Amino acid sequence: MRICLVTPYDLSHDGGVNRHVVTLAAALGRLGHGVRVLGPASGATPAGCDGFPGVVAVPANGSRARVGLLVSKPAVRRYIQDGGFDLLHVHEPWVPGTARAAVQAADVPIVATFHTYAESESIFTRAFRRALSRPLAKVSCAIAVSDHAAAFARTVFDGRIHVVPNGIDSDFFVARQSPQPEDATGTSRPARLLFVGRFDEPRKGLRHFLAAAARLREAGHALDVRIVGHGDPEPFAPLANRAGARFIGRVDDEALVAMYGWCDVFCAPSTHGESFGVVLVEAMASGRPVVASDIPGYRTAAQGAAMLVPPGDEAALAASLARMIGDQCLRAQFVAHGWQRVHQLAWTRVVLTIAAHYEAATGERRAPRASVGAIA
């Protein structure tokens, strides 16, 4: 099958949706499908992706989304018409720009995936999303990455929504896995804590993480704290100094895996607005225990394989980090639970479920596949 995956977000910048789309494309390619990824781009794009200029940064769900508001709709239409695709898989199909234009232009079956989740939204915002979602009547099959994302999508989409979680290329992480770091309870070195995310977005919770780490350090814990991701470190400088934190900046996939392998404990302190939580699963795939905020998307991602704490509660976060650092058996238990969760979410399993939805959308009938079991 020839498939076009469409993202509304800037392909030149990493993010949860784009990471999902690019890794899904690779998984589909391993099944023998011909796949291209289409989206807006402000610069270079990953292999197998085609980007159109016209990126604009807009406020969205406590973040700034880089979407293709100025992408040429005729150019999107020509790309789809010339591509000879059997199916379009459009991610966040209501978002203006590339995704919505692709839905409007399509004359082949459309599968849509909804990623967004927000705990609340104004009446105006919901009305705006409904207005943007009118072309969704063309969608043949709808998917959401979690129950919470599905509930959010149902405010603008009236059809049936199948829940299929984010996948992870577990082989990539396992092949590059570092040996378990030396016991952090010893005196040979400080305990290593890691944060990964766009720390210029307040909802990602970096300030809470640094405050918790500063509490621990001031209580006598020896720590080595590192921050990976995009943003300006300057506003965090006083807290970072108290926490002994070092900003690494953005890194490529190989370096990111190395950073996961470096840490003793991975921390994901987001306060809201996460529909799933791929970073948690990436840390688990690297064999590391996770402490994260107790928010709906993270509960879905972890399924009991992470220690969860109330979002924004710096004292509770510090206590949980201290407990995880100080108990080697507890860390081993969470690592074992994490491996089980990663196995459930491996792309080798998840892609078969998505491919089955493709076949249903296009009416194709193929040889029966082995059951992949429960993955949600």
mmCIF file with all atom_site columns, C-alpha atoms in Angstrom, residues 196-297:
data_model
loop_
_atom_site.group_PDB
_atom_site.id
_atom_site.type_symbol
_atom_site.label_atom_id
_atom_site.label_alt_id
_atom_site.label_comp_id
_atom_site.label_asym_id
_atom_site.label_entity_id
_atom_site.label_seq_id
_atom_site.pdbx_PDB_ins_code
_atom_site.Cartn_x
_atom_site.Cartn_y
_atom_site.Cartn_z
_atom_site.occupancy
_atom_site.B_iso_or_equiv
_atom_site.pdbx_formal_charge
_atom_site.auth_seq_id
_atom_site.auth_comp_id
_atom_site.auth_asym_id
_atom_site.auth_atom_id
_atom_site.pdbx_PDB_model_num
ATOM 1   C CA . VAL A 1 196 ? 13.983 15.806 28.790 1.00 0.00 ? 196 VAL A CA 1
ATOM 2   C CA . GLY A 1 197 ? 11.587 18.254 27.164 1.00 0.00 ? 197 GLY A CA 1
ATOM 3   C CA . ARG A 1 198 ? 10.929 21.742 25.808 1.00 0.00 ? 198 ARG A CA 1
ATOM 4   C CA . PHE A 1 199 ? 11.701 23.537 29.039 1.00 0.00 ? 199 PHE A CA 1
ATOM 5   C CA . ASP A 1 200 ? 10.630 26.943 27.732 1.00 0.00 ? 200 ASP A CA 1
ATOM 6   C CA . GLU A 1 201 ? 7.026  25.714 28.139 1.00 0.00 ? 201 GLU A CA 1
ATOM 7   C CA . PRO A 1 202 ? 5.859  26.143 31.769 1.00 0.00 ? 202 PRO A CA 1
ATOM 8   C CA . ARG A 1 203 ? 3.571  23.086 31.608 1.00 0.00 ? 203 ARG A CA 1
ATOM 9   C CA . LYS A 1 204 ? 6.612  20.824 31.142 1.00 0.00 ? 204 LYS A CA 1
ATOM 10  C CA . GLY A 1 205 ? 7.373  21.485 34.809 1.00 0.00 ? 205 GLY A CA 1
ATOM 11  C CA . LEU A 1 206 ? 11.122 22.138 34.717 1.00 0.00 ? 206 LEU A CA 1
ATOM 12  C CA . ARG A 1 207 ? 10.823 24.764 37.454 1.00 0.00 ? 207 ARG A CA 1
ATOM 13  C CA . HIS A 1 208 ? 9.203  22.197 39.763 1.00 0.00 ? 208 HIS A CA 1
ATOM 14  C CA . PHE A 1 209 ? 11.878 19.615 38.949 1.00 0.00 ? 209 PHE A CA 1
ATOM 15  C CA . LEU A 1 210 ? 14.714 22.055 39.678 1.00 0.00 ? 210 LEU A CA 1
ATOM 16  C CA . ALA A 1 211 ? 13.058 23.160 42.916 1.00 0.00 ? 211 ALA A CA 1
ATOM 17  C CA . ALA A 1 212 ? 12.701 19.519 44.007 1.00 0.00 ? 212 ALA A CA 1
ATOM 18  C CA . ALA A 1 213 ? 16.340 18.799 43.119 1.00 0.00 ? 213 ALA A CA 1
ATOM 19  C CA . ALA A 1 214 ? 17.435 21.921 45.023 1.00 0.00 ? 214 ALA A CA 1
ATOM 20  C CA . ARG A 1 215 ? 15.555 20.666 48.104 1.00 0.00 ? 215 ARG A CA 1
ATOM 21  C CA . LEU A 1 216 ? 17.396 17.363 47.902 1.00 0.00 ? 216 LEU A CA 1
ATOM 22  C CA . ARG A 1 217 ? 20.781 18.989 47.416 1.00 0.00 ? 217 ARG A CA 1
ATOM 23  C CA . GLU A 1 218 ? 20.220 21.358 50.319 1.00 0.00 ? 218 GLU A CA 1
ATOM 24  C CA . ALA A 1 219 ? 19.229 18.360 52.438 1.00 0.00 ? 219 ALA A CA 1
ATOM 25  C CA . GLY A 1 220 ? 22.625 16.791 51.785 1.00 0.00 ? 220 GLY A CA 1
ATOM 26  C CA . HIS A 1 221 ? 22.029 14.610 48.709 1.00 0.00 ? 221 HIS A CA 1
ATOM 27  C CA . ALA A 1 222 ? 24.867 14.574 46.188 1.00 0.00 ? 222 ALA A CA 1
ATOM 28  C CA . LEU A 1 223 ? 23.277 15.090 42.767 1.00 0.00 ? 223 LEU A CA 1
ATOM 29  C CA . ASP A 1 224 ? 24.271 15.426 39.123 1.00 0.00 ? 224 ASP A CA 1
ATOM 30  C CA . VAL A 1 225 ? 21.286 16.991 37.323 1.00 0.00 ? 225 VAL A CA 1
ATOM 31  C CA . ARG A 1 226 ? 21.084 17.426 33.555 1.00 0.00 ? 226 ARG A CA 1
ATOM 32  C CA . ILE A 1 227 ? 18.479 19.091 31.347 1.00 0.00 ? 227 ILE A CA 1
ATOM 33  C CA . VAL A 1 228 ? 18.008 18.049 27.716 1.00 0.00 ? 228 VAL A CA 1
ATOM 34  C CA . GLY A 1 229 ? 15.751 19.998 25.380 1.00 0.00 ? 229 GLY A CA 1
ATOM 35  C CA . HIS A 1 230 ? 14.938 23.307 23.753 1.00 0.00 ? 230 HIS A CA 1
ATOM 36  C CA . GLY A 1 231 ? 14.615 26.599 25.591 1.00 0.00 ? 231 GLY A CA 1
ATOM 37  C CA . ASP A 1 232 ? 16.403 29.533 27.186 1.00 0.00 ? 232 ASP A CA 1
ATOM 38  C CA . PRO A 1 233 ? 18.212 28.449 30.376 1.00 0.00 ? 233 PRO A CA 1
ATOM 39  C CA . GLU A 1 234 ? 18.597 32.004 31.691 1.00 0.00 ? 234 GLU A CA 1
ATOM 40  C CA . PRO A 1 235 ? 15.210 32.301 33.491 1.00 0.00 ? 235 PRO A CA 1
ATOM 41  C CA . PHE A 1 236 ? 16.027 29.084 35.370 1.00 0.00 ? 236 PHE A CA 1
ATOM 42  C CA . ALA A 1 237 ? 19.583 30.071 36.343 1.00 0.00 ? 237 ALA A CA 1
ATOM 43  C CA . PRO A 1 238 ? 19.005 30.724 40.095 1.00 0.00 ? 238 PRO A CA 1
ATOM 44  C CA . LEU A 1 239 ? 17.138 27.435 40.597 1.00 0.00 ? 239 LEU A CA 1
ATOM 45  C CA . ALA A 1 240 ? 19.560 25.561 38.357 1.00 0.00 ? 240 ALA A CA 1
ATOM 46  C CA . ASN A 1 241 ? 22.489 26.800 40.456 1.00 0.00 ? 241 ASN A CA 1
ATOM 47  C CA . ARG A 1 242 ? 20.778 25.631 43.646 1.00 0.00 ? 242 ARG A CA 1
ATOM 48  C CA . ALA A 1 243 ? 20.074 22.244 42.058 1.00 0.00 ? 243 ALA A CA 1
ATOM 49  C CA . GLY A 1 244 ? 23.530 21.907 40.513 1.00 0.00 ? 244 GLY A CA 1
ATOM 50  C CA . ALA A 1 245 ? 21.884 21.445 37.132 1.00 0.00 ? 245 ALA A CA 1
ATOM 51  C CA . ARG A 1 246 ? 23.599 21.490 33.768 1.00 0.00 ? 246 ARG A CA 1
ATOM 52  C CA . PHE A 1 247 ? 21.752 22.396 30.534 1.00 0.00 ? 247 PHE A CA 1
ATOM 53  C CA . ILE A 1 248 ? 22.697 20.140 27.621 1.00 0.00 ? 248 ILE A CA 1
ATOM 54  C CA . GLY A 1 249 ? 20.411 21.636 24.947 1.00 0.00 ? 249 GLY A CA 1
ATOM 55  C CA . ARG A 1 250 ? 18.848 19.766 22.057 1.00 0.00 ? 250 ARG A CA 1
ATOM 56  C CA . VAL A 1 251 ? 20.479 16.486 21.040 1.00 0.00 ? 251 VAL A CA 1
ATOM 57  C CA . ASP A 1 252 ? 20.031 13.924 18.264 1.00 0.00 ? 252 ASP A CA 1
ATOM 58  C CA . ASP A 1 253 ? 18.473 10.502 18.828 1.00 0.00 ? 253 ASP A CA 1
ATOM 59  C CA . GLU A 1 254 ? 21.762 8.734  19.498 1.00 0.00 ? 254 GLU A CA 1
ATOM 60  C CA . ALA A 1 255 ? 22.798 11.302 22.089 1.00 0.00 ? 255 ALA A CA 1
ATOM 61  C CA . LEU A 1 256 ? 19.327 11.227 23.662 1.00 0.00 ? 256 LEU A CA 1
ATOM 62  C CA . VAL A 1 257 ? 19.546 7.481  24.195 1.00 0.00 ? 257 VAL A CA 1
ATOM 63  C CA . ALA A 1 258 ? 22.986 8.002  25.728 1.00 0.00 ? 258 ALA A CA 1
ATOM 64  C CA . MET A 1 259 ? 21.518 10.550 28.131 1.00 0.00 ? 259 MET A CA 1
ATOM 65  C CA . TYR A 1 260 ? 18.758 8.160  29.195 1.00 0.00 ? 260 TYR A CA 1
ATOM 66  C CA . GLY A 1 261 ? 21.436 5.536  29.779 1.00 0.00 ? 261 GLY A CA 1
ATOM 67  C CA . TRP A 1 262 ? 23.495 8.010  31.822 1.00 0.00 ? 262 TRP A CA 1
ATOM 68  C CA . CYS A 1 263 ? 20.847 8.688  34.464 1.00 0.00 ? 263 CYS A CA 1
ATOM 69  C CA . ASP A 1 264 ? 19.886 6.812  37.628 1.00 0.00 ? 264 ASP A CA 1
ATOM 70  C CA . VAL A 1 265 ? 16.343 8.241  37.642 1.00 0.00 ? 265 VAL A CA 1
ATOM 71  C CA . PHE A 1 266 ? 14.376 9.940  34.866 1.00 0.00 ? 266 PHE A CA 1
ATOM 72  C CA . CYS A 1 267 ? 11.886 12.638 35.887 1.00 0.00 ? 267 CYS A CA 1
ATOM 73  C CA . ALA A 1 268 ? 8.887  13.884 33.869 1.00 0.00 ? 268 ALA A CA 1
ATOM 74  C CA . PRO A 1 269 ? 7.263  16.692 35.928 1.00 0.00 ? 269 PRO A CA 1
ATOM 75  C CA . SER A 1 270 ? 4.709  18.083 33.419 1.00 0.00 ? 270 SER A CA 1
ATOM 76  C CA . THR A 1 271 ? 1.710  19.679 35.098 1.00 0.00 ? 271 THR A CA 1
ATOM 77  C CA . HIS A 1 272 ? -0.965 19.192 32.444 1.00 0.00 ? 272 HIS A CA 1
ATOM 78  C CA . GLY A 1 273 ? -1.754 18.896 28.735 1.00 0.00 ? 273 GLY A CA 1
ATOM 79  C CA . GLU A 1 274 ? -0.001 15.575 27.980 1.00 0.00 ? 274 GLU A CA 1
ATOM 80  C CA . SER A 1 275 ? -2.106 13.096 26.004 1.00 0.00 ? 275 SER A CA 1
ATOM 81  C CA . PHE A 1 276 ? 0.355  10.228 26.469 1.00 0.00 ? 276 PHE A CA 1
ATOM 82  C CA . GLY A 1 277 ? 3.998  10.658 27.516 1.00 0.00 ? 277 GLY A CA 1
ATOM 83  C CA . VAL A 1 278 ? 6.489  9.170  25.073 1.00 0.00 ? 278 VAL A CA 1
ATOM 84  C CA . VAL A 1 279 ? 9.491  10.337 27.116 1.00 0.00 ? 279 VAL A CA 1
ATOM 85  C CA . LEU A 1 280 ? 8.437  8.065  29.976 1.00 0.00 ? 280 LEU A CA 1
ATOM 86  C CA . VAL A 1 281 ? 8.373  5.050  27.683 1.00 0.00 ? 281 VAL A CA 1
ATOM 87  C CA . GLU A 1 282 ? 11.717 6.002  26.108 1.00 0.00 ? 282 GLU A CA 1
ATOM 88  C CA . ALA A 1 283 ? 13.309 6.081  29.562 1.00 0.00 ? 283 ALA A CA 1
ATOM 89  C CA . MET A 1 284 ? 11.745 2.701  30.376 1.00 0.00 ? 284 MET A CA 1
ATOM 90  C CA . ALA A 1 285 ? 13.081 1.296  27.097 1.00 0.00 ? 285 ALA A CA 1
ATOM 91  C CA . SER A 1 286 ? 16.523 2.466  28.218 1.00 0.00 ? 286 SER A CA 1
ATOM 92  C CA . GLY A 1 287 ? 16.172 0.450  31.411 1.00 0.00 ? 287 GLY A CA 1
ATOM 93  C CA . ARG A 1 288 ? 15.708 3.417  33.740 1.00 0.00 ? 288 ARG A CA 1
ATOM 94  C CA . PRO A 1 289 ? 13.187 4.006  36.551 1.00 0.00 ? 289 PRO A CA 1
ATOM 95  C CA . VAL A 1 290 ? 10.782 6.919  36.141 1.00 0.00 ? 290 VAL A CA 1
ATOM 96  C CA . VAL A 1 291 ? 9.288  9.474  38.529 1.00 0.00 ? 291 VAL A CA 1
ATOM 97  C CA . ALA A 1 292 ? 6.518  11.487 36.855 1.00 0.00 ? 292 ALA A CA 1
ATOM 98  C CA . SER A 1 293 ? 3.521  13.702 37.521 1.00 0.00 ? 293 SER A CA 1
ATOM 99  C CA . ASP A 1 294 ? 0.229  11.989 38.199 1.00 0.00 ? 294 ASP A CA 1
ATOM 100 C CA . ILE A 1 295 ? -1.623 13.397 35.187 1.00 0.00 ? 295 ILE A CA 1
ATOM 101 C CA . PRO A 1 296 ? -3.965 11.447 32.864 1.00 0.00 ? 296 PRO A CA 1
ATOM 102 C CA . GLY A 1 297 ? -1.596 11.088 29.912 1.00 0.00 ? 297 GLY A CA 1
#
